[in-house]
Amino acid sequence: MRRFLPFLEWIPDYNKNWFSKDLVAGLTVGIILIPQGMAYAMIAGLPPVYGLYASLLPMIAYAVFGTSRQLAVGPVAMDSLLVAAGLATLAITSVDDYIGMALLLAFTVGAIQLTLGLLRMGFLVNFLSKPVISGFTSAAALIIIFSQLKHLLGVDITRSNRFDVLLVNAFEKMPDTNLYDFAIGLVGIVIIVALKKIDKRIPGILFVVILGILVVYLLQLPAFGVHIVGEIPTGLPSFRLHSFNVDALLELAPIAVTLALIGYLEAISIGKSLEEQTGEETIDANKELIALGSSNMLGSFFQSYVVTGSFSRSAINAQAGAKTPMALFFSAIVVAITLLFLTPLFYYLPNAVLASIIMVSVFGLIDIAYPKSLWEYRKDELFVLVITFLITLFAGISEGILIGVLLSLLLMVYKSSKPHFAVLGRIEGSDYYKNIDRFSQNVLVRDDLLIVRFDSQLYFGNKNYFKKELLKNVAKKGSKLKGIILNAEAISYIDSSAAQMLKRVIEEFHDKGLQFYISGATGPTRDTIFSSGIIDALNKKCLFVQTKEAVDYFDNMTPLSILSEKVACQNHRNSN
């Protein structure tokens, strides 16, 4: 049962001393989650109450199925923006249809995550490299910030997922700015930032929400055009079946796959970083996919849109002392009490305050340090980051992530097609063989023996490069060359195309009277050498564990033994 219900791993050993810590952490996260959830729902284009719905059942589901002890699940800014970007491309005519599609999208995302988890395909997230994620996240953060200008300025700005369009639309509407909305939002930003700098434990978001409600109510600012949240439905979310439609599911598929992978990446990254801080390793990658999938699928039936792990709330959860996912139950209780009894208190909450919460929250997603570090030592990956950033910013969210992934894969293929190829020599006074270009002053190089190392798997994409580099170095040695040693320590895999190439190259060398040896091959590589027929051309005597052994064998070969071995190899080849 523990395989399917991870909470059974910690609940039997639950320490009563943990209760108070989980309670404090849960209440803290729950209080912060209320305004954040409503704010993020606005990013997704949904009524604020749907942010509270997304903060209820999904948290309970994750507490049961999740494997991280401190991860806080719920609505987040990035996924909310992706929801808005994905649904904006569809022909949706009414608010009810938009909500229905958002809930169906959550179900689809959950189904994809659950399926990937059951198939143990968590490795797919590895194709989202850090440069792609950094460029995408920074661009998306800017889009989110500028999408909130409509609430900060108090004007109706046409929505868009392109930064340049948002900027132009906002500039056109600036003369119509409501100064009251602008002042409220600006003060909210200043207060949140200031309190965070004074002490991160001060709930600045909650303070701004309370202050904003009181100011708007006492001064009756709606009469001056201040935009407020208005009436929020009271009560827990009701069960709602989805209207399953094949055409709708096909339309949602691209954004659903993106959300499933991005959401999983966010959650697993946050969970792993928290584990590094606590030293407690409990996360199972595939079970996390199942947990997130279950949270999204079950939540969607109770009016929740897409959820994943939140970095800010997870950090607060850990700092507040959360020991187990029991903290999530307490956070859910806070949200439930709010939905049942406290929603009327948010009637006068100004939209500008929610905008200020969003702007401050996502500003931290803009990563400047990482691109600067790439500029120092990995300009190729910086190129991928910048292109992803620009495409996301000026072409679209989905386009940015897709082009970024394709670029990173192309870069990986290019690098693997031309890996490091080194000529080795013996370090003077030792039995170690190192790259002659790196240890040129202390390396002994022989004219009659060529020792090379190929630092990659050998496959169809780089076999020609390997052959070209090998023949080039053989030609440099000239007529004095008598033997070649391939150090295969770094070759972890040889595919069938590369095996045939290597077999032909060995035969060509033997025909020219050159000896060929392989040293340092790992177990899987040795298996391939035998199973692919390379050994038929090589001869078992020419396969060594260490380069030194191959060199000693070569040195002890007499001209007569070399000739007899050449004849033996020729006869063996003819017999095959």
mmCIF file of N, CA and C in Angstrom, residues 92-134:
data_model
loop_
_atom_site.group_PDB
_atom_site.id
_atom_site.type_symbol
_atom_site.label_atom_id
_atom_site.label_comp_id
_atom_site.label_asym_id
_atom_site.label_seq_id
_atom_site.Cartn_x
_atom_site.Cartn_y
_atom_site.Cartn_z
ATOM 1 N N ILE A 92 -13.519 30.971 -27.701
ATOM 2 C CA ILE A 92 -14.404 30.866 -26.541
ATOM 3 C C ILE A 92 -15.227 32.145 -26.439
ATOM 4 N N THR A 93 -16.535 32.009 -26.366
ATOM 5 C CA THR A 93 -17.419 33.181 -26.468
ATOM 6 C C THR A 93 -17.980 33.661 -25.134
ATOM 7 N N SER A 94 -17.998 32.821 -24.105
ATOM 8 C CA SER A 94 -18.609 33.230 -22.844
ATOM 9 C C SER A 94 -17.701 32.880 -21.664
ATOM 10 N N VAL A 95 -17.970 33.533 -20.528
ATOM 11 C CA VAL A 95 -17.195 33.289 -19.315
ATOM 12 C C VAL A 95 -17.358 31.845 -18.853
ATOM 13 N N ASP A 96 -18.591 31.335 -18.910
ATOM 14 C CA ASP A 96 -18.846 29.958 -18.468
ATOM 15 C C ASP A 96 -18.078 28.948 -19.318
ATOM 16 N N ASP A 97 -18.021 29.193 -20.633
ATOM 17 C CA ASP A 97 -17.279 28.295 -21.514
ATOM 18 C C ASP A 97 -15.789 28.358 -21.206
ATOM 19 N N TYR A 98 -15.288 29.563 -20.897
ATOM 20 C CA TYR A 98 -13.878 29.738 -20.569
ATOM 21 C C TYR A 98 -13.539 28.966 -19.291
ATOM 22 N N ILE A 99 -14.391 29.084 -18.294
ATOM 23 C CA ILE A 99 -14.172 28.358 -17.037
ATOM 24 C C ILE A 99 -14.199 26.855 -17.280
ATOM 25 N N GLY A 100 -15.181 26.418 -18.082
ATOM 26 C CA GLY A 100 -15.288 24.991 -18.394
ATOM 27 C C GLY A 100 -14.050 24.456 -19.086
ATOM 28 N N MET A 101 -13.503 25.235 -20.012
ATOM 29 C CA MET A 101 -12.295 24.802 -20.715
ATOM 30 C C MET A 101 -11.082 24.806 -19.779
ATOM 31 N N ALA A 102 -11.031 25.766 -18.857
ATOM 32 C CA ALA A 102 -9.925 25.813 -17.889
ATOM 33 C C ALA A 102 -9.940 24.580 -16.993
ATOM 34 N N LEU A 103 -11.130 24.155 -16.574
ATOM 35 C CA LEU A 103 -11.243 22.967 -15.727
ATOM 36 C C LEU A 103 -10.921 21.701 -16.519
ATOM 37 N N LEU A 104 -11.375 21.662 -17.777
ATOM 38 C CA LEU A 104 -11.053 20.515 -18.634
ATOM 39 C C LEU A 104 -9.550 20.447 -18.892
ATOM 40 N N LEU A 105 -8.918 21.622 -19.024
ATOM 41 C CA LEU A 105 -7.466 21.671 -19.211
ATOM 42 C C LEU A 105 -6.749 21.096 -17.992
ATOM 43 N N ALA A 106 -7.233 21.427 -16.795
ATOM 44 C CA ALA A 106 -6.633 20.885 -15.567
ATOM 45 C C ALA A 106 -6.748 19.362 -15.543
ATOM 46 N N PHE A 107 -7.907 18.852 -15.944
ATOM 47 C CA PHE A 107 -8.097 17.402 -15.990
ATOM 48 C C PHE A 107 -7.141 16.766 -16.991
ATOM 49 N N THR A 108 -6.985 17.394 -18.160
ATOM 50 C CA THR A 108 -6.113 16.854 -19.207
ATOM 51 C C THR A 108 -4.657 16.855 -18.753
ATOM 52 N N VAL A 109 -4.239 17.943 -18.137
ATOM 53 C CA VAL A 109 -2.874 18.023 -17.610
ATOM 54 C C VAL A 109 -2.638 16.917 -16.584
ATOM 55 N N GLY A 110 -3.612 16.744 -15.682
ATOM 56 C CA GLY A 110 -3.501 15.702 -14.661
ATOM 57 C C GLY A 110 -3.431 14.313 -15.268
ATOM 58 N N ALA A 111 -4.235 14.078 -16.307
ATOM 59 C CA ALA A 111 -4.245 12.767 -16.956
ATOM 60 C C ALA A 111 -2.893 12.471 -17.608
ATOM 61 N N ILE A 112 -2.293 13.502 -18.224
ATOM 62 C CA ILE A 112 -0.979 13.331 -18.857
ATOM 63 C C ILE A 112 0.080 13.032 -17.793
ATOM 64 N N GLN A 113 0.062 13.800 -16.709
ATOM 65 C CA GLN A 113 1.042 13.584 -15.639
ATOM 66 C C GLN A 113 0.877 12.209 -15.003
ATOM 67 N N LEU A 114 -0.356 11.816 -14.761
ATOM 68 C CA LEU A 114 -0.611 10.500 -14.159
ATOM 69 C C LEU A 114 -0.134 9.382 -15.071
ATOM 70 N N THR A 115 -0.415 9.503 -16.366
ATOM 71 C CA THR A 115 0.006 8.486 -17.336
ATOM 72 C C THR A 115 1.524 8.390 -17.405
ATOM 73 N N LEU A 116 2.195 9.555 -17.455
ATOM 74 C CA LEU A 116 3.660 9.563 -17.500
ATOM 75 C C LEU A 116 4.245 8.942 -16.229
ATOM 76 N N GLY A 117 3.606 9.210 -15.094
ATOM 77 C CA GLY A 117 4.073 8.635 -13.838
ATOM 78 C C GLY A 117 3.924 7.130 -13.806
ATOM 79 N N LEU A 118 2.782 6.623 -14.261
ATOM 80 C CA LEU A 118 2.548 5.179 -14.274
ATOM 81 C C LEU A 118 3.492 4.472 -15.248
ATOM 82 N N LEU A 119 3.842 5.168 -16.339
ATOM 83 C CA LEU A 119 4.764 4.599 -17.324
ATOM 84 C C LEU A 119 6.226 4.855 -16.947
ATOM 85 N N ARG A 120 6.445 5.499 -15.785
ATOM 86 C CA ARG A 120 7.783 5.798 -15.287
ATOM 87 C C ARG A 120 8.601 6.589 -16.304
ATOM 88 N N MET A 121 7.990 7.676 -16.782
ATOM 89 C CA MET A 121 8.628 8.498 -17.814
ATOM 90 C C MET A 121 8.986 9.883 -17.295
ATOM 91 N N GLY A 122 9.331 9.952 -16.020
ATOM 92 C CA GLY A 122 9.739 11.224 -15.440
ATOM 93 C C GLY A 122 10.983 11.802 -16.080
ATOM 94 N N PHE A 123 11.770 10.950 -16.752
ATOM 95 C CA PHE A 123 13.012 11.415 -17.385
ATOM 96 C C PHE A 123 12.748 12.420 -18.505
ATOM 97 N N LEU A 124 11.512 12.458 -19.045
ATOM 98 C CA LEU A 124 11.208 13.362 -20.152
ATOM 99 C C LEU A 124 11.450 14.822 -19.787
ATOM 100 N N VAL A 125 11.313 15.128 -18.502
ATOM 101 C CA VAL A 125 11.500 16.509 -18.073
ATOM 102 C C VAL A 125 12.955 16.942 -18.248
ATOM 103 N N ASN A 126 13.872 15.984 -18.411
ATOM 104 C CA ASN A 126 15.276 16.331 -18.608
ATOM 105 C C ASN A 126 15.517 17.070 -19.918
ATOM 106 N N PHE A 127 14.555 16.974 -20.842
ATOM 107 C CA PHE A 127 14.713 17.671 -22.117
ATOM 108 C C PHE A 127 14.456 19.167 -21.981
ATOM 109 N N LEU A 128 13.943 19.590 -20.819
ATOM 110 C CA LEU A 128 13.801 21.020 -20.547
ATOM 111 C C LEU A 128 15.061 21.472 -19.813
ATOM 112 N N SER A 129 16.052 21.928 -20.571
ATOM 113 C CA SER A 129 17.330 22.305 -19.975
ATOM 114 C C SER A 129 17.198 23.601 -19.187
ATOM 115 N N LYS A 130 18.171 23.853 -18.305
ATOM 116 C CA LYS A 130 18.114 25.047 -17.464
ATOM 117 C C LYS A 130 18.147 26.341 -18.275
ATOM 118 N N PRO A 131 18.979 26.467 -19.339
ATOM 119 C CA PRO A 131 18.927 27.698 -20.134
ATOM 120 C C PRO A 131 17.544 27.971 -20.725
ATOM 121 N N VAL A 132 16.867 26.909 -21.177
ATOM 122 C CA VAL A 132 15.518 27.075 -21.726
ATOM 123 C C VAL A 132 14.556 27.543 -20.643
ATOM 124 N N ILE A 133 14.612 26.894 -19.486
ATOM 125 C CA ILE A 133 13.711 27.254 -18.395
ATOM 126 C C ILE A 133 13.995 28.666 -17.900
ATOM 127 N N SER A 134 15.272 29.018 -17.783
ATOM 128 C CA SER A 134 15.625 30.355 -17.303
ATOM 129 C C SER A 134 15.142 31.435 -18.262
#
